[in-house]
Amino acid sequence: MTFAKAKILLIGVALLGLGACNKPGSTAGNTSGDAETAGTAAASDASAGKKLDTYVEAHNSFVDTFGFEEKAAAYRKSDIAHASIEGPFNVDAGWIDQGLTKLKAARAMPGSSSDLDTAADALIASMGKVQTHLADLENYYSSKKYLDDKLARGKAEDARMLAELDAAEKDFARYSAVLDVALAKRDQAMLETLKGSSPIKYNTKLALLHAKALIGLFNAPEDVNKPELFAKGDAEVAIIEKAIADAHQEATKASKSDPSGLSSLTSMIGDYRTLKQGHEVRNLKSMVENYNRAVDSSNTFGNTE
């Protein structure tokens, strides 16, 4: 998606232990050896879960405010190759280093799949080049040294900067795709666990995951004019709205407030219906923004019962 990217929902390491003591085949009379094996497996699951969540945090940092996506778009919009010394120029590394720090931290943790680690290695290399180059150019543009050399350095380095951005974008897309595969397996298992034990959390997670699926239907600006995608979108909206209603009902029964993020999902659905009527890309961008707010809220505050 060239105009906005969706964030990824954290499941949370704490949830990995739900039902661990009641897995099929377990009994109250486990031997100490069985208990030790179960404890080792639980620790391994928690370690892998923490790594996966940290990979998610790195992804979300790259698409967050002042992250890679924003800074790459800003550089491209400056159109250095055709710019005059009047500018304006918006060239800086923003907070890309924060995403890189999280990505490197995740890579150093035990667990995860070799495919995801390989994708992370490639992204660390290409994103590192982007961060270093943008940070180097930041002083050139912020101090207006381009006035002294008539933008000569900026133009001379533009092709390389654009190539580095393209390479990082390609690696980020690959990393995101591999991460989605890894998360899909965990998300489905987690939903099954939550369904019987935590109805509020279950319906909230269900709504968020189908909200991401809704946004994922539209991968290019021209997609907003494809009726077949809206047919699929309507089906996703039906699931999301039922999940929101069920979460609200469960929260009311428990005398609790609605889970964080659900109001943003409702606004996202409003944006979808507006998009369906007008087919304007800006409405799709608003959908992504409201979805990202819902994810931020859920990731930050969670949904306790």
PDB file of C-alpha atoms in Angstrom:
ATOM      1  CA  MET A   1       0.000   0.000   0.000  1.00  0.00           C
ATOM      2  CA  THR A   2       1.815   3.096  -1.209  1.00  0.00           C
ATOM      3  CA  PHE A   3      -0.276   5.699   0.639  1.00  0.00           C
ATOM      4  CA  ALA A   4      -0.500   4.198   4.134  1.00  0.00           C
ATOM      5  CA  LYS A   5       0.460   0.980   5.867  1.00  0.00           C
ATOM      6  CA  ALA A   6      -1.419  -0.860   8.559  1.00  0.00           C
ATOM      7  CA  LYS A   7       0.141  -1.627  11.902  1.00  0.00           C
ATOM      8  CA  ILE A   8       0.172  -5.085  13.446  1.00  0.00           C
ATOM      9  CA  LEU A   9      -1.703  -6.139  16.546  1.00  0.00           C
ATOM     10  CA  LEU A  10       0.319  -7.475  19.461  1.00  0.00           C
ATOM     11  CA  ILE A  11      -1.004 -10.637  21.055  1.00  0.00           C
ATOM     12  CA  GLY A  12       1.167 -10.286  24.146  1.00  0.00           C
ATOM     13  CA  VAL A  13       3.466 -12.781  25.796  1.00  0.00           C
ATOM     14  CA  ALA A  14       1.238 -13.039  28.876  1.00  0.00           C
ATOM     15  CA  LEU A  15      -1.517 -14.624  26.808  1.00  0.00           C
ATOM     16  CA  LEU A  16       0.756 -17.429  25.662  1.00  0.00           C
ATOM     17  CA  GLY A  17       0.317 -19.131  29.001  1.00  0.00           C
ATOM     18  CA  LEU A  18      -3.485 -19.282  28.807  1.00  0.00           C
ATOM     19  CA  GLY A  19      -4.605 -22.888  29.013  1.00  0.00           C
ATOM     20  CA  ALA A  20      -1.036 -24.185  29.100  1.00  0.00           C
ATOM     21  CA  CYS A  21      -1.768 -26.278  32.154  1.00  0.00           C
ATOM     22  CA  ASN A  22      -4.867 -27.790  30.565  1.00  0.00           C
ATOM     23  CA  LYS A  23      -3.565 -28.967  27.230  1.00  0.00           C
ATOM     24  CA  PRO A  24      -5.063 -32.180  25.874  1.00  0.00           C
ATOM     25  CA  GLY A  25      -3.427 -35.162  27.549  1.00  0.00           C
ATOM     26  CA  SER A  26      -2.369 -33.383  30.717  1.00  0.00           C
ATOM     27  CA  THR A  27      -3.380 -34.806  34.069  1.00  0.00           C
ATOM     28  CA  ALA A  28      -3.291 -33.760  37.692  1.00  0.00           C
ATOM     29  CA  GLY A  29      -0.845 -36.575  38.450  1.00  0.00           C
ATOM     30  CA  ASN A  30       2.025 -35.536  36.235  1.00  0.00           C
ATOM     31  CA  THR A  31       5.421 -36.797  37.237  1.00  0.00           C
ATOM     32  CA  SER A  32       8.193 -34.346  38.002  1.00  0.00           C
ATOM     33  CA  GLY A  33       9.728 -35.214  34.624  1.00  0.00           C
ATOM     34  CA  ASP A  34       6.498 -34.353  32.845  1.00  0.00           C
ATOM     35  CA  ALA A  35       6.245 -31.115  34.783  1.00  0.00           C
ATOM     36  CA  GLU A  36       9.815 -30.219  33.900  1.00  0.00           C
ATOM     37  CA  THR A  37       9.160 -30.923  30.226  1.00  0.00           C
ATOM     38  CA  ALA A  38       5.984 -28.844  30.314  1.00  0.00           C
ATOM     39  CA  GLY A  39       7.831 -26.027  32.054  1.00  0.00           C
ATOM     40  CA  THR A  40      10.593 -26.065  29.461  1.00  0.00           C
ATOM     41  CA  ALA A  41       8.049 -26.002  26.634  1.00  0.00           C
ATOM     42  CA  ALA A  42       6.181 -23.104  28.257  1.00  0.00           C
ATOM     43  CA  ALA A  43       9.411 -21.153  28.660  1.00  0.00           C
ATOM     44  CA  SER A  44      10.290 -21.820  25.032  1.00  0.00           C
ATOM     45  CA  ASP A  45       6.843 -20.649  23.913  1.00  0.00           C
ATOM     46  CA  ALA A  46       7.165 -17.491  25.993  1.00  0.00           C
ATOM     47  CA  SER A  47      10.624 -16.784  24.568  1.00  0.00           C
ATOM     48  CA  ALA A  48       9.445 -17.241  20.988  1.00  0.00           C
ATOM     49  CA  GLY A  49       6.373 -15.126  21.732  1.00  0.00           C
ATOM     50  CA  LYS A  50       8.465 -12.281  23.136  1.00  0.00           C
ATOM     51  CA  LYS A  51      10.657 -12.338  20.052  1.00  0.00           C
ATOM     52  CA  LEU A  52       7.668 -12.272  17.728  1.00  0.00           C
ATOM     53  CA  ASP A  53       6.102  -9.389  19.655  1.00  0.00           C
ATOM     54  CA  THR A  54       9.379  -7.453  19.433  1.00  0.00           C
ATOM     55  CA  TYR A  55       9.454  -8.050  15.689  1.00  0.00           C
ATOM     56  CA  VAL A  56       5.915  -6.616  15.606  1.00  0.00           C
ATOM     57  CA  GLU A  57       7.020  -3.573  17.598  1.00  0.00           C
ATOM     58  CA  ALA A  58       9.824  -2.981  15.111  1.00  0.00           C
ATOM     59  CA  HIS A  59       7.386  -3.201  12.200  1.00  0.00           C
ATOM     60  CA  ASN A  60       4.988  -0.745  13.819  1.00  0.00           C
ATOM     61  CA  SER A  61       7.813   1.665  14.589  1.00  0.00           C
ATOM     62  CA  PHE A  62       8.764   1.808  10.912  1.00  0.00           C
ATOM     63  CA  VAL A  63       5.195   2.771   9.927  1.00  0.00           C
ATOM     64  CA  ASP A  64       4.605   5.103  12.878  1.00  0.00           C
ATOM     65  CA  THR A  65       4.944   8.893  12.981  1.00  0.00           C
ATOM     66  CA  PHE A  66       8.495   9.949  12.006  1.00  0.00           C
ATOM     67  CA  GLY A  67       9.245   6.360  11.008  1.00  0.00           C
ATOM     68  CA  PHE A  68      10.648   4.936   7.790  1.00  0.00           C
ATOM     69  CA  GLU A  69       7.459   5.131   5.734  1.00  0.00           C
ATOM     70  CA  GLU A  70       6.899   8.794   6.565  1.00  0.00           C
ATOM     71  CA  LYS A  71      10.526   9.801   6.041  1.00  0.00           C
ATOM     72  CA  ALA A  72      10.839   7.889   2.771  1.00  0.00           C
ATOM     73  CA  ALA A  73       7.688   9.549   1.434  1.00  0.00           C
ATOM     74  CA  ALA A  74       8.933  12.984   2.529  1.00  0.00           C
ATOM     75  CA  TYR A  75      12.259  12.519   0.747  1.00  0.00           C
ATOM     76  CA  ARG A  76      10.593  11.371  -2.463  1.00  0.00           C
ATOM     77  CA  LYS A  77       8.174  14.308  -2.327  1.00  0.00           C
ATOM     78  CA  SER A  78      11.126  16.704  -2.193  1.00  0.00           C
ATOM     79  CA  ASP A  79      11.966  15.522  -5.750  1.00  0.00           C
ATOM     80  CA  ILE A  80      15.607  16.529  -5.428  1.00  0.00           C
ATOM     81  CA  ALA A  81      16.432  15.706  -9.057  1.00  0.00           C
ATOM     82  CA  HIS A  82      14.069  18.441 -10.293  1.00  0.00           C
ATOM     83  CA  ALA A  83      14.228  20.829  -7.331  1.00  0.00           C
ATOM     84  CA  SER A  84      15.681  24.310  -7.251  1.00  0.00           C
ATOM     85  CA  ILE A  85      17.590  25.746  -4.316  1.00  0.00           C
ATOM     86  CA  GLU A  86      14.374  27.365  -3.088  1.00  0.00           C
ATOM     87  CA  GLY A  87      13.164  23.977  -1.896  1.00  0.00           C
ATOM     88  CA  PRO A  88      11.390  23.279   0.358  1.00  0.00           C
ATOM     89  CA  PHE A  89      13.201  20.134   1.495  1.00  0.00           C
ATOM     90  CA  ASN A  90      12.028  17.669   4.096  1.00  0.00           C
ATOM     91  CA  VAL A  91      15.022  15.404   4.516  1.00  0.00           C
ATOM     92  CA  ASP A  92      15.883  13.756   7.818  1.00  0.00           C
ATOM     93  CA  ALA A  93      16.152  10.314   9.391  1.00  0.00           C
ATOM     94  CA  GLY A  94      13.315  10.876  11.854  1.00  0.00           C
ATOM     95  CA  TRP A  95      12.983   7.986  14.278  1.00  0.00           C
ATOM     96  CA  ILE A  96      14.102   5.231  11.925  1.00  0.00           C
ATOM     97  CA  ASP A  97      16.839   4.388  14.412  1.00  0.00           C
ATOM     98  CA  GLN A  98      14.178   3.399  16.968  1.00  0.00           C
ATOM     99  CA  GLY A  99      12.732   0.818  14.600  1.00  0.00           C
ATOM    100  CA  LEU A 100      16.207  -0.478  13.845  1.00  0.00           C
ATOM    101  CA  THR A 101      17.002  -0.811  17.541  1.00  0.00           C
ATOM    102  CA  LYS A 102      13.879  -2.898  18.103  1.00  0.00           C
ATOM    103  CA  LEU A 103      14.544  -4.971  14.995  1.00  0.00           C
ATOM    104  CA  LYS A 104      18.096  -5.768  16.102  1.00  0.00           C
ATOM    105  CA  ALA A 105      16.896  -6.585  19.615  1.00  0.00           C
ATOM    106  CA  ALA A 106      14.333  -9.026  18.226  1.00  0.00           C
ATOM    107  CA  ARG A 107      16.890 -10.636  15.939  1.00  0.00           C
ATOM    108  CA  ALA A 108      19.200 -11.295  18.886  1.00  0.00           C
ATOM    109  CA  MET A 109      16.508 -13.156  20.827  1.00  0.00           C
ATOM    110  CA  PRO A 110      16.147 -16.949  20.708  1.00  0.00           C
ATOM    111  CA  GLY A 111      13.277 -18.591  18.855  1.00  0.00           C
ATOM    112  CA  SER A 112      11.375 -17.582  15.695  1.00  0.00           C
ATOM    113  CA  SER A 113      11.579 -19.064  12.205  1.00  0.00           C
ATOM    114  CA  SER A 114      14.631 -18.997   9.978  1.00  0.00           C
ATOM    115  CA  ASP A 115      12.564 -17.262   7.261  1.00  0.00           C
ATOM    116  CA  LEU A 116      11.708 -14.382   9.582  1.00  0.00           C
ATOM    117  CA  ASP A 117      15.257 -14.045  10.863  1.00  0.00           C
ATOM    118  CA  THR A 118      16.556 -14.039   7.280  1.00  0.00           C
ATOM    119  CA  ALA A 119      14.072 -11.322   6.319  1.00  0.00           C
ATOM    120  CA  ALA A 120      15.105  -9.329   9.389  1.00  0.00           C
ATOM    121  CA  ASP A 121      18.794  -9.626   8.475  1.00  0.00           C
ATOM    122  CA  ALA A 122      18.120  -8.201   5.007  1.00  0.00           C
ATOM    123  CA  LEU A 123      16.029  -5.365   6.437  1.00  0.00           C
ATOM    124  CA  ILE A 124      18.629  -4.488   9.072  1.00  0.00           C
ATOM    125  CA  ALA A 125      21.221  -4.100   6.312  1.00  0.00           C
ATOM    126  CA  SER A 126      19.122  -2.035   3.898  1.00  0.00           C
ATOM    127  CA  MET A 127      17.364   0.041   6.560  1.00  0.00           C
ATOM    128  CA  GLY A 128      20.717   0.765   8.170  1.00  0.00           C
ATOM    129  CA  LYS A 129      21.955   2.298   4.929  1.00  0.00           C
ATOM    130  CA  VAL A 130      18.824   4.444   4.681  1.00  0.00           C
ATOM    131  CA  GLN A 131      19.099   5.663   8.251  1.00  0.00           C
ATOM    132  CA  THR A 132      22.799   6.495   7.934  1.00  0.00           C
ATOM    133  CA  HIS A 133      22.414   8.302   4.608  1.00  0.00           C
ATOM    134  CA  LEU A 134      19.340  10.300   5.626  1.00  0.00           C
ATOM    135  CA  ALA A 135      21.002  11.308   8.896  1.00  0.00           C
ATOM    136  CA  ASP A 136      24.062  12.436   6.931  1.00  0.00           C
ATOM    137  CA  LEU A 137      21.959  14.459   4.500  1.00  0.00           C
ATOM    138  CA  GLU A 138      19.877  15.947   7.314  1.00  0.00           C
ATOM    139  CA  ASN A 139      22.649  18.348   8.329  1.00  0.00           C
ATOM    140  CA  TYR A 140      23.238  19.329   4.685  1.00  0.00           C
ATOM    141  CA  TYR A 141      19.615  20.364   4.255  1.00  0.00           C
ATOM    142  CA  SER A 142      18.834  21.705   7.731  1.00  0.00           C
ATOM    143  CA  SER A 143      21.924  23.932   7.715  1.00  0.00           C
ATOM    144  CA  LYS A 144      21.133  24.960   4.123  1.00  0.00           C
ATOM    145  CA  LYS A 145      24.580  24.079   2.847  1.00  0.00           C
ATOM    146  CA  TYR A 146      22.809  23.419  -0.445  1.00  0.00           C
ATOM    147  CA  LEU A 147      22.732  27.184  -0.927  1.00  0.00           C
ATOM    148  CA  ASP A 148      26.546  27.226  -1.074  1.00  0.00           C
ATOM    149  CA  ASP A 149      26.909  24.476  -3.677  1.00  0.00           C
ATOM    150  CA  LYS A 150      23.656  25.174  -5.534  1.00  0.00           C
ATOM    151  CA  LEU A 151      22.258  21.779  -4.466  1.00  0.00           C
ATOM    152  CA  ALA A 152      25.137  19.973  -6.181  1.00  0.00           C
ATOM    153  CA  ARG A 153      25.675  17.419  -3.439  1.00  0.00           C
ATOM    154  CA  GLY A 154      21.968  16.793  -3.034  1.00  0.00           C
ATOM    155  CA  LYS A 155      21.521  16.089  -6.729  1.00  0.00           C
ATOM    156  CA  ALA A 156      24.688  13.997  -6.909  1.00  0.00           C
ATOM    157  CA  GLU A 157      23.506  11.726  -4.090  1.00  0.00           C
ATOM    158  CA  ASP A 158      19.815  11.627  -5.026  1.00  0.00           C
ATOM    159  CA  ALA A 159      19.905   8.530  -7.223  1.00  0.00           C
ATOM    160  CA  ARG A 160      21.752   6.549  -4.546  1.00  0.00           C
ATOM    161  CA  MET A 161      19.376   7.743  -1.840  1.00  0.00           C
ATOM    162  CA  LEU A 162      16.349   6.729  -3.894  1.00  0.00           C
ATOM    163  CA  ALA A 163      17.879   3.332  -4.655  1.00  0.00           C
ATOM    164  CA  GLU A 164      18.511   2.780  -0.938  1.00  0.00           C
ATOM    165  CA  LEU A 165      14.923   3.720  -0.138  1.00  0.00           C
ATOM    166  CA  ASP A 166      13.654   1.323  -2.801  1.00  0.00           C
ATOM    167  CA  ALA A 167      15.808  -1.501  -1.456  1.00  0.00           C
ATOM    168  CA  ALA A 168      14.624  -0.921   2.112  1.00  0.00           C
ATOM    169  CA  GLU A 169      11.007  -0.722   0.951  1.00  0.00           C
ATOM    170  CA  LYS A 170      11.370  -4.052  -0.839  1.00  0.00           C
ATOM    171  CA  ASP A 171      12.983  -5.676   2.196  1.00  0.00           C
ATOM    172  CA  PHE A 172      10.350  -4.188   4.485  1.00  0.00           C
ATOM    173  CA  ALA A 173       7.564  -5.611   2.314  1.00  0.00           C
ATOM    174  CA  ARG A 174       9.208  -9.033   2.449  1.00  0.00           C
ATOM    175  CA  TYR A 175       9.718  -8.797   6.206  1.00  0.00           C
ATOM    176  CA  SER A 176       6.080  -7.752   6.703  1.00  0.00           C
ATOM    177  CA  ALA A 177       4.817 -10.646   4.585  1.00  0.00           C
ATOM    178  CA  VAL A 178       6.862 -13.245   6.468  1.00  0.00           C
ATOM    179  CA  LEU A 179       5.822 -11.696   9.776  1.00  0.00           C
ATOM    180  CA  ASP A 180       2.160 -11.910   8.758  1.00  0.00           C
ATOM    181  CA  VAL A 181       2.529 -15.636   8.073  1.00  0.00           C
ATOM    182  CA  ALA A 182       4.096 -16.241  11.476  1.00  0.00           C
ATOM    183  CA  LEU A 183       1.435 -14.190  13.232  1.00  0.00           C
ATOM    184  CA  ALA A 184      -1.481 -15.832  11.401  1.00  0.00           C
ATOM    185  CA  LYS A 185      -0.638 -19.173  12.985  1.00  0.00           C
ATOM    186  CA  ARG A 186      -0.359 -17.695  16.459  1.00  0.00           C
ATOM    187  CA  ASP A 187      -3.434 -15.495  16.103  1.00  0.00           C
ATOM    188  CA  GLN A 188      -5.687 -18.406  15.188  1.00  0.00           C
ATOM    189  CA  ALA A 189      -4.424 -20.498  18.099  1.00  0.00           C
ATOM    190  CA  MET A 190      -4.875 -17.543  20.447  1.00  0.00           C
ATOM    191  CA  LEU A 191      -8.444 -16.933  19.287  1.00  0.00           C
ATOM    192  CA  GLU A 192      -9.318 -20.537  20.051  1.00  0.00           C
ATOM    193  CA  THR A 193      -7.902 -20.126  23.545  1.00  0.00           C
ATOM    194  CA  LEU A 194      -9.645 -16.819  24.199  1.00  0.00           C
ATOM    195  CA  LYS A 195     -12.990 -18.005  22.841  1.00  0.00           C
ATOM    196  CA  GLY A 196     -13.694 -20.171  25.845  1.00  0.00           C
ATOM    197  CA  SER A 197     -11.882 -18.215  28.531  1.00  0.00           C
ATOM    198  CA  SER A 198     -12.066 -14.488  27.769  1.00  0.00           C
ATOM    199  CA  PRO A 199     -15.084 -13.445  25.654  1.00  0.00           C
ATOM    200  CA  ILE A 200     -14.327  -9.727  25.794  1.00  0.00           C
ATOM    201  CA  LYS A 201     -10.737 -10.230  24.652  1.00  0.00           C
ATOM    202  CA  TYR A 202     -11.840 -12.801  22.089  1.00  0.00           C
ATOM    203  CA  ASN A 203     -14.317 -10.485  20.379  1.00  0.00           C
ATOM    204  CA  THR A 204     -11.942  -7.532  20.524  1.00  0.00           C
ATOM    205  CA  LYS A 205      -9.105  -9.513  18.923  1.00  0.00           C
ATOM    206  CA  LEU A 206     -11.528 -10.964  16.367  1.00  0.00           C
ATOM    207  CA  ALA A 207     -12.700  -7.467  15.393  1.00  0.00           C
ATOM    208  CA  LEU A 208      -9.132  -6.177  15.084  1.00  0.00           C
ATOM    209  CA  LEU A 209      -7.916  -9.115  13.007  1.00  0.00           C
ATOM    210  CA  HIS A 210     -10.814  -8.845  10.565  1.00  0.00           C
ATOM    211  CA  ALA A 211     -10.309  -5.082  10.423  1.00  0.00           C
ATOM    212  CA  LYS A 212      -6.793  -5.747   9.196  1.00  0.00           C
ATOM    213  CA  ALA A 213      -8.187  -8.207   6.656  1.00  0.00           C
ATOM    214  CA  LEU A 214     -10.596  -5.508   5.464  1.00  0.00           C
ATOM    215  CA  ILE A 215      -7.793  -3.011   4.906  1.00  0.00           C
ATOM    216  CA  GLY A 216      -5.684  -5.700   3.260  1.00  0.00           C
ATOM    217  CA  LEU A 217      -8.231  -6.045   0.464  1.00  0.00           C
ATOM    218  CA  PHE A 218      -7.112  -2.695  -0.949  1.00  0.00           C
ATOM    219  CA  ASN A 219      -3.456  -2.823  -1.940  1.00  0.00           C
ATOM    220  CA  ALA A 220      -3.326  -0.080  -4.576  1.00  0.00           C
ATOM    221  CA  PRO A 221      -5.228   3.164  -5.279  1.00  0.00           C
ATOM    222  CA  GLU A 222      -7.060   1.583  -8.229  1.00  0.00           C
ATOM    223  CA  ASP A 223      -8.518  -1.071  -5.918  1.00  0.00           C
ATOM    224  CA  VAL A 224     -11.054   1.431  -4.561  1.00  0.00           C
ATOM    225  CA  ASN A 225     -12.980   1.034  -7.841  1.00  0.00           C
ATOM    226  CA  LYS A 226     -13.262  -2.785  -7.817  1.00  0.00           C
ATOM    227  CA  PRO A 227     -16.786  -3.996  -6.893  1.00  0.00           C
ATOM    228  CA  GLU A 228     -15.558  -7.516  -6.086  1.00  0.00           C
ATOM    229  CA  LEU A 229     -13.382  -6.138  -3.291  1.00  0.00           C
ATOM    230  CA  PHE A 230     -16.313  -4.341  -1.720  1.00  0.00           C
ATOM    231  CA  ALA A 231     -18.310  -7.575  -1.776  1.00  0.00           C
ATOM    232  CA  LYS A 232     -15.539  -9.173   0.268  1.00  0.00           C
ATOM    233  CA  GLY A 233     -15.297  -6.018   2.382  1.00  0.00           C
ATOM    234  CA  ASP A 234     -18.988  -6.170   3.281  1.00  0.00           C
ATOM    235  CA  ALA A 235     -18.483  -9.696   4.604  1.00  0.00           C
ATOM    236  CA  GLU A 236     -15.562  -8.525   6.757  1.00  0.00           C
ATOM    237  CA  VAL A 237     -17.580  -5.568   8.055  1.00  0.00           C
ATOM    238  CA  ALA A 238     -20.393  -7.904   9.127  1.00  0.00           C
ATOM    239  CA  ILE A 239     -17.928  -9.957  11.197  1.00  0.00           C
ATOM    240  CA  ILE A 240     -16.308  -6.848  12.685  1.00  0.00           C
ATOM    241  CA  GLU A 241     -19.600  -5.228  13.682  1.00  0.00           C
ATOM    242  CA  LYS A 242     -20.893  -8.430  15.271  1.00  0.00           C
ATOM    243  CA  ALA A 243     -17.639  -8.830  17.213  1.00  0.00           C
ATOM    244  CA  ILE A 244     -17.837  -5.211  18.404  1.00  0.00           C
ATOM    245  CA  ALA A 245     -21.453  -5.707  19.487  1.00  0.00           C
ATOM    246  CA  ASP A 246     -20.611  -8.954  21.291  1.00  0.00           C
ATOM    247  CA  ALA A 247     -17.633  -7.340  23.059  1.00  0.00           C
ATOM    248  CA  HIS A 248     -19.877  -4.465  24.156  1.00  0.00           C
ATOM    249  CA  GLN A 249     -22.519  -6.885  25.420  1.00  0.00           C
ATOM    250  CA  GLU A 250     -19.976  -8.880  27.404  1.00  0.00           C
ATOM    251  CA  ALA A 251     -18.446  -5.707  28.850  1.00  0.00           C
ATOM    252  CA  THR A 252     -21.882  -4.449  29.889  1.00  0.00           C
ATOM    253  CA  LYS A 253     -22.698  -7.743  31.612  1.00  0.00           C
ATOM    254  CA  ALA A 254     -19.416  -7.474  33.508  1.00  0.00           C
ATOM    255  CA  SER A 255     -20.051  -3.792  34.353  1.00  0.00           C
ATOM    256  CA  LYS A 256     -16.934  -2.779  32.460  1.00  0.00           C
ATOM    257  CA  SER A 257     -16.165  -0.119  29.877  1.00  0.00           C
ATOM    258  CA  ASP A 258     -15.905  -1.122  26.250  1.00  0.00           C
ATOM    259  CA  PRO A 259     -12.437  -2.386  25.292  1.00  0.00           C
ATOM    260  CA  SER A 260      -9.981   0.222  24.087  1.00  0.00           C
ATOM    261  CA  GLY A 261      -9.858   0.680  20.349  1.00  0.00           C
ATOM    262  CA  LEU A 262     -13.393  -0.351  19.443  1.00  0.00           C
ATOM    263  CA  SER A 263     -14.559   3.225  18.873  1.00  0.00           C
ATOM    264  CA  SER A 264     -11.761   3.682  16.333  1.00  0.00           C
ATOM    265  CA  LEU A 265     -12.851   0.494  14.565  1.00  0.00           C
ATOM    266  CA  THR A 266     -16.386   1.866  14.371  1.00  0.00           C
ATOM    267  CA  SER A 267     -14.994   5.042  12.774  1.00  0.00           C
ATOM    268  CA  MET A 268     -12.988   2.858  10.384  1.00  0.00           C
ATOM    269  CA  ILE A 269     -16.192   1.145   9.270  1.00  0.00           C
ATOM    270  CA  GLY A 270     -17.720   4.570   8.696  1.00  0.00           C
ATOM    271  CA  ASP A 271     -14.754   5.426   6.481  1.00  0.00           C
ATOM    272  CA  TYR A 272     -15.294   2.153   4.603  1.00  0.00           C
ATOM    273  CA  ARG A 273     -18.917   2.979   3.869  1.00  0.00           C
ATOM    274  CA  THR A 274     -17.892   6.435   2.686  1.00  0.00           C
ATOM    275  CA  LEU A 275     -15.224   4.822   0.498  1.00  0.00           C
ATOM    276  CA  LYS A 276     -17.819   2.455  -0.941  1.00  0.00           C
ATOM    277  CA  GLN A 277     -19.958   5.423  -1.962  1.00  0.00           C
ATOM    278  CA  GLY A 278     -17.308   7.814  -3.274  1.00  0.00           C
ATOM    279  CA  HIS A 279     -14.322   5.579  -4.156  1.00  0.00           C
ATOM    280  CA  GLU A 280     -11.822   8.187  -2.996  1.00  0.00           C
ATOM    281  CA  VAL A 281      -8.379   7.098  -1.845  1.00  0.00           C
ATOM    282  CA  ARG A 282      -8.404   9.610   1.003  1.00  0.00           C
ATOM    283  CA  ASN A 283     -11.189   7.603   2.644  1.00  0.00           C
ATOM    284  CA  LEU A 284      -9.042   4.481   2.460  1.00  0.00           C
ATOM    285  CA  LYS A 285      -6.226   6.422   4.087  1.00  0.00           C
ATOM    286  CA  SER A 286      -8.643   7.427   6.871  1.00  0.00           C
ATOM    287  CA  MET A 287      -9.572   3.761   7.298  1.00  0.00           C
ATOM    288  CA  VAL A 288      -5.929   2.852   7.838  1.00  0.00           C
ATOM    289  CA  GLU A 289      -5.421   5.741  10.259  1.00  0.00           C
ATOM    290  CA  ASN A 290      -8.417   4.705  12.375  1.00  0.00           C
ATOM    291  CA  TYR A 291      -7.321   1.075  12.305  1.00  0.00           C
ATOM    292  CA  ASN A 292      -3.836   2.095  13.428  1.00  0.00           C
ATOM    293  CA  ARG A 293      -5.343   4.078  16.301  1.00  0.00           C
ATOM    294  CA  ALA A 294      -7.287   0.999  17.360  1.00  0.00           C
ATOM    295  CA  VAL A 295      -4.128  -1.121  17.243  1.00  0.00           C
ATOM    296  CA  ASP A 296      -2.129   1.482  19.188  1.00  0.00           C
ATOM    297  CA  SER A 297      -4.842   1.601  21.820  1.00  0.00           C
ATOM    298  CA  SER A 298      -5.077  -2.182  22.124  1.00  0.00           C
ATOM    299  CA  ASN A 299      -1.307  -2.643  22.144  1.00  0.00           C
ATOM    300  CA  THR A 300      -0.868   0.069  24.790  1.00  0.00           C
ATOM    301  CA  PHE A 301      -3.768  -0.574  27.134  1.00  0.00           C
ATOM    302  CA  GLY A 302      -4.824  -4.114  26.313  1.00  0.00           C
ATOM    303  CA  ASN A 303      -8.277  -5.427  27.180  1.00  0.00           C
ATOM    304  CA  THR A 304      -8.588  -6.726  30.707  1.00  0.00           C
ATOM    305  CA  GLU A 305     -11.542  -8.559  32.215  1.00  0.00           C
TER     306      GLU A 305
END
